[in-house]
CSV table of C-alpha atoms and ligand atoms in Angstrom, one decimal:
chain,number,residue,atom,x,y,z
A,1,UNK,CA,78.9,97.9,113.4
A,2,UNK,CA,81.7,95.3,113.2
A,3,UNK,CA,83.6,94.6,109.1
A,4,UNK,CA,85.0,91.0,109.2
A,5,UNK,CA,88.1,91.8,106.7
A,6,UNK,CA,87.7,95.4,106.4
A,7,UNK,CA,91.0,95.6,104.0
A,8,UNK,CA,91.7,98.7,102.3
A,9,UNK,CA,88.9,100.1,104.1
A,10,UNK,CA,85.5,100.8,102.0
A,11,UNK,CA,83.5,99.8,104.0
A,12,UNK,CA,84.2,100.6,107.7
A,13,UNK,CA,84.7,104.2,106.1
A,14,UNK,CA,81.4,104.9,104.4
A,15,UNK,CA,79.5,103.7,107.4
A,16,UNK,CA,81.6,105.8,109.0
A,17,UNK,CA,80.0,108.7,108.0
A,18,UNK,CA,76.9,107.4,107.6
A,19,UNK,CA,76.1,106.7,111.7
A,20,UNK,CA,78.4,109.7,113.1
A,21,UNK,CA,80.6,109.9,116.1
A,22,UNK,CA,78.3,108.8,117.7
A,23,UNK,CA,78.3,105.7,116.3
A,24,UNK,CA,81.6,102.9,116.3
A,25,UNK,CA,82.4,100.5,113.2
A,26,UNK,CA,85.4,97.9,114.7
A,27,UNK,CA,87.0,96.9,111.1
A,28,UNK,CA,89.5,93.4,111.7
A,29,UNK,CA,91.6,92.3,109.1
A,30,UNK,CA,94.4,89.1,109.7
A,31,UNK,CA,96.5,90.8,107.3
A,32,UNK,CA,98.9,94.5,108.5
A,33,UNK,CA,99.0,95.8,105.3
A,34,UNK,CA,95.3,95.8,104.7
A,35,UNK,CA,95.0,97.7,108.1
A,36,UNK,CA,97.5,99.6,107.3
A,37,UNK,CA,96.1,101.0,104.1
A,38,UNK,CA,92.2,101.0,106.4
A,39,UNK,CA,93.4,103.3,109.0
A,40,UNK,CA,94.8,105.1,105.9
A,41,UNK,CA,91.5,105.5,104.5
A,42,UNK,CA,89.9,106.2,108.0
A,43,UNK,CA,91.9,108.7,109.0
A,44,UNK,CA,89.7,111.1,109.6
A,45,UNK,CA,87.1,108.7,111.2
A,46,UNK,CA,88.3,108.5,115.5
A,47,UNK,CA,84.4,106.3,115.7
A,48,UNK,CA,87.1,103.0,113.8
A,49,UNK,CA,88.8,101.3,115.9
A,50,UNK,CA,90.8,98.7,113.7
A,51,UNK,CA,92.2,94.6,115.1
A,52,UNK,CA,94.6,92.3,113.7
A,53,UNK,CA,92.4,89.7,113.9
A,54,UNK,CA,91.3,86.1,111.6
A,55,UNK,CA,86.5,86.1,110.9
A,56,UNK,CA,86.8,82.3,112.9
A,57,UNK,CA,88.4,83.9,116.5
A,58,UNK,CA,87.3,87.2,117.4
A,59,UNK,CA,88.6,88.8,119.8
A,60,UNK,CA,85.4,90.7,121.9
A,61,UNK,CA,82.9,89.5,124.5
A,62,UNK,CA,79.8,88.1,123.7
A,63,UNK,CA,76.7,90.2,122.2
A,64,UNK,CA,78.6,93.7,121.7
A,65,UNK,CA,77.8,94.6,118.4
A,66,UNK,CA,74.0,95.4,116.6
A,67,UNK,CA,75.5,94.9,113.3
A,68,UNK,CA,78.6,92.4,111.3
A,69,UNK,CA,79.0,92.9,107.6
A,70,UNK,CA,81.8,90.2,105.9
A,71,UNK,CA,82.2,91.5,101.9
A,72,UNK,CA,84.0,88.5,100.1
A,73,UNK,CA,86.2,87.6,103.2
A,74,UNK,CA,84.6,83.9,103.7
A,75,UNK,CA,84.8,83.0,100.8
A,76,UNK,CA,88.9,83.4,102.3
A,77,UNK,CA,88.2,81.1,105.3
A,78,UNK,CA,88.5,77.6,105.4
A,79,UNK,CA,86.6,77.4,108.7
A,80,UNK,CA,83.2,78.8,108.1
A,81,UNK,CA,81.1,77.2,110.4
A,82,UNK,CA,83.5,78.2,113.2
A,83,UNK,CA,83.5,81.8,111.4
A,84,UNK,CA,79.4,82.4,111.5
A,85,UNK,CA,79.7,80.9,115.4
A,86,UNK,CA,82.2,84.4,116.3
A,87,UNK,CA,79.8,86.2,114.0
A,88,UNK,CA,76.4,85.0,116.2
A,89,UNK,CA,78.5,84.6,119.5
A,90,UNK,CA,80.0,88.9,117.8
A,91,UNK,CA,76.0,89.5,117.7
A,92,UNK,CA,73.5,91.2,120.0
A,93,UNK,CA,70.6,88.7,119.8
A,94,UNK,CA,68.2,90.9,117.4
A,95,UNK,CA,72.0,91.8,115.6
A,96,UNK,CA,72.1,91.9,111.6
A,97,UNK,CA,74.7,91.0,109.9
A,98,UNK,CA,75.4,91.5,105.7
A,99,UNK,CA,77.6,88.4,104.0
A,100,UNK,CA,78.9,88.9,100.2
A,101,UNK,CA,80.9,86.2,98.2
A,102,UNK,CA,81.6,85.3,95.4
A,103,UNK,CA,80.3,83.1,93.1
A,104,UNK,CA,83.0,82.7,90.6
A,105,UNK,CA,81.7,79.7,88.3
A,106,UNK,CA,79.3,83.3,87.6
A,107,UNK,CA,82.4,84.8,86.0
A,108,UNK,CA,82.0,85.2,81.5
A,109,UNK,CA,84.3,87.0,80.3
A,110,UNK,CA,85.0,86.6,76.1
A,111,UNK,CA,87.2,85.8,74.1
A,112,UNK,CA,88.1,84.5,70.8
A,113,UNK,CA,90.5,81.7,72.7
A,114,UNK,CA,87.8,80.3,74.2
A,115,UNK,CA,89.4,77.0,75.7
A,116,UNK,CA,91.9,79.6,77.3
A,117,UNK,CA,90.5,81.6,78.7
A,118,UNK,CA,88.3,78.9,80.6
A,119,UNK,CA,91.7,77.4,82.1
A,120,UNK,CA,93.1,81.4,83.1
A,121,UNK,CA,89.5,80.9,85.1
A,122,UNK,CA,89.6,77.7,86.3
A,123,UNK,CA,93.7,78.6,88.6
A,124,UNK,CA,92.7,81.6,89.5
A,125,UNK,CA,89.8,79.8,91.8
A,126,UNK,CA,93.4,79.1,93.9
A,127,UNK,CA,92.9,82.3,95.0
A,128,UNK,CA,89.9,81.3,97.2
A,129,UNK,CA,89.4,78.6,99.7
A,130,UNK,CA,85.1,77.8,98.0
A,131,UNK,CA,85.0,79.6,94.9
A,132,UNK,CA,81.3,79.3,94.9
A,133,UNK,CA,80.4,80.0,98.7
A,134,UNK,CA,76.9,80.7,97.9
A,135,UNK,CA,75.5,77.9,97.2
A,136,UNK,CA,75.9,76.6,100.5
A,137,UNK,CA,75.7,79.7,102.9
A,138,UNK,CA,72.1,79.7,103.3
A,139,UNK,CA,72.1,76.4,104.8
A,140,UNK,CA,75.2,76.8,106.4
A,141,UNK,CA,73.3,79.9,107.5
A,142,UNK,CA,70.5,78.0,109.2
A,143,UNK,CA,73.6,75.5,110.5
A,144,UNK,CA,74.7,78.5,112.3
A,145,UNK,CA,71.5,79.6,114.5
A,146,UNK,CA,70.7,82.4,112.2
A,147,UNK,CA,67.7,83.4,110.3
A,148,UNK,CA,68.2,84.2,106.4
A,149,UNK,CA,65.7,87.8,105.8
A,150,UNK,CA,66.8,88.1,102.2
A,151,UNK,CA,69.1,86.1,99.3
A,152,UNK,CA,69.7,89.0,96.5
A,153,UNK,CA,72.4,89.1,92.9
A,154,UNK,CA,74.4,91.8,92.9
A,155,UNK,CA,75.8,91.9,88.3
A,156,UNK,CA,78.7,94.2,87.5
A,157,UNK,CA,78.3,93.8,84.0
A,158,UNK,CA,80.2,96.0,81.2
A,159,UNK,CA,80.9,96.0,77.9
A,160,UNK,CA,83.4,98.2,78.1
A,161,UNK,CA,87.1,97.1,80.0
A,162,UNK,CA,86.7,99.4,82.4
A,163,UNK,CA,89.6,100.5,85.4
A,164,UNK,CA,87.9,97.6,88.0
A,165,UNK,CA,87.6,94.9,85.3
A,166,UNK,CA,91.3,96.0,84.0
A,167,UNK,CA,92.5,95.2,87.4
A,168,UNK,CA,90.5,92.0,88.1
A,169,UNK,CA,92.9,90.9,84.6
A,170,UNK,CA,96.4,91.9,85.7
A,171,UNK,CA,95.1,90.5,89.7
A,172,UNK,CA,94.5,87.9,87.4
A,173,UNK,CA,97.0,87.5,85.2
A,174,UNK,CA,99.9,87.9,87.9
A,175,UNK,CA,98.1,85.0,89.9
A,176,UNK,CA,97.7,81.7,87.4
A,177,UNK,CA,100.8,81.3,86.3
A,178,UNK,CA,102.1,77.8,87.2
A,179,UNK,CA,98.9,77.4,88.4
A,180,UNK,CA,96.3,74.0,87.5
A,181,UNK,CA,98.6,74.1,84.1
A,182,UNK,CA,98.8,77.8,83.4
A,183,UNK,CA,101.0,79.0,82.0
A,184,UNK,CA,102.7,82.7,81.9
A,185,UNK,CA,102.5,82.7,78.6
A,186,UNK,CA,98.4,81.4,78.1
A,187,UNK,CA,98.2,84.6,81.2
A,188,UNK,CA,100.4,87.4,78.5
A,189,UNK,CA,98.4,85.7,75.8
A,190,UNK,CA,95.0,85.9,77.7
A,191,UNK,CA,95.8,89.3,78.4
A,192,UNK,CA,96.7,90.2,74.8
A,193,UNK,CA,93.1,88.3,73.6
A,194,UNK,CA,91.4,90.7,75.8
A,195,UNK,CA,92.7,93.4,73.7
A,196,UNK,CA,91.0,92.3,70.7
A,197,UNK,CA,87.7,91.9,72.1
A,198,UNK,CA,87.4,95.3,72.6
A,199,UNK,CA,89.3,96.3,69.4
A,200,UNK,CA,86.9,93.6,67.9
A,201,UNK,CA,83.9,96.2,70.0
A,202,UNK,CA,83.0,92.6,72.0
A,203,UNK,CA,84.1,93.3,75.0
A,204,UNK,CA,81.3,91.9,76.9
A,205,UNK,CA,82.0,91.3,81.5
A,206,UNK,CA,80.0,89.6,83.5
A,207,UNK,CA,79.8,89.0,87.2
A,208,UNK,CA,77.9,87.7,90.0
A,209,UNK,CA,77.4,88.3,93.8
A,210,UNK,CA,74.9,87.1,96.4
A,211,UNK,CA,74.0,89.4,99.0
A,212,UNK,CA,72.8,87.3,102.5
A,213,UNK,CA,71.0,89.1,104.7
A,214,UNK,CA,71.6,86.9,108.4
A,215,UNK,CA,70.1,88.0,111.7
A,216,UNK,CA,70.5,85.9,115.0
A,217,UNK,CA,67.2,85.2,116.0
A,218,UNK,CA,66.2,88.2,119.1
A,219,UNK,CA,65.2,85.4,121.6
A,220,UNK,CA,68.4,83.5,121.0
B,301,SAM,C1,88.8,90.9,98.5
B,301,SAM,S1,89.3,91.7,100.4
B,301,SAM,C2,87.9,92.2,100.6
B,301,SAM,C3,87.9,93.7,101.6
B,301,SAM,C4,86.5,93.9,102.0
B,301,SAM,N1,85.8,93.1,102.8
B,301,SAM,C5,86.5,94.9,100.6
B,301,SAM,O1,84.7,94.9,100.0
B,301,SAM,O2,86.6,96.2,99.7
B,301,SAM,C6,89.4,90.1,101.6
B,301,SAM,C7,89.3,90.0,102.7
B,301,SAM,O3,89.7,89.5,104.1
B,301,SAM,C8,90.7,89.5,104.1
B,301,SAM,N2,90.6,87.7,104.8
B,301,SAM,C9,90.7,86.8,104.3
B,301,SAM,N3,90.1,85.8,105.5
B,301,SAM,C10,89.7,86.4,106.6
B,301,SAM,C11,90.1,85.9,107.5
B,301,SAM,N4,90.0,84.4,108.0
B,301,SAM,N5,90.4,86.5,108.5
B,301,SAM,C12,90.1,88.2,108.5
B,301,SAM,N6,90.4,88.9,107.4
B,301,SAM,C13,90.4,87.3,106.6
B,301,SAM,C14,91.8,89.9,103.1
B,301,SAM,O4,93.5,89.5,104.9
B,301,SAM,C15,91.0,90.4,102.9
B,301,SAM,O5,91.8,92.2,103.0
């Protein structure tokens, strides 16, 4: 199984545990720092291997893998057709891929100053190549020779500032200053606004990722 853009290795570790030592998980990422974290997380699984590589130039022979996953990775990739070409090449005929990306327009995060929150979210979109990739992924997969077996929304939703959401708020507030007109003062004020919204009992967060199950046709 190929984990494209494995990041800190959560999925690679889970799949390694599922498939056991008779299976093999191959984790790739273009970031050395992420690969180091993934290696650490997967230390107990010798059947996970690691490669520093780009999603659009996979360093494997054709038809090497039964299955692949790319979770929140293609939204960062500038040449999606090249990445999908590589994905199809690396999968054996009949092999399956799970692709998950977020449509960041789906983010609903209540704030007392909604106009400021909208400016912050607009600036955050700069951290990606395409913050709305799921909308065009089905046709892109078809054009790249995949069958699309299923598409499902996966929504993260909470009425409380849970650790995942607080971590995201910290990432966003650190990223946006100086982008698309957002300032450090805006970012700090937005964080305070989230706290005030929570204290007032109005906390509301919702964000949707879309999961695509794609298959390389068996007779390919
Ligand atoms: C948001 S993280 C997701 C990590 C992991 N898939 C997960 O779900 O926890 C995105 C990862 O994709 C990697 N990445 C982004 N663009 C890439 C590319 N073109 N080729 C390989 N890895 C890439 C980043 O280095 C980062 O580790």
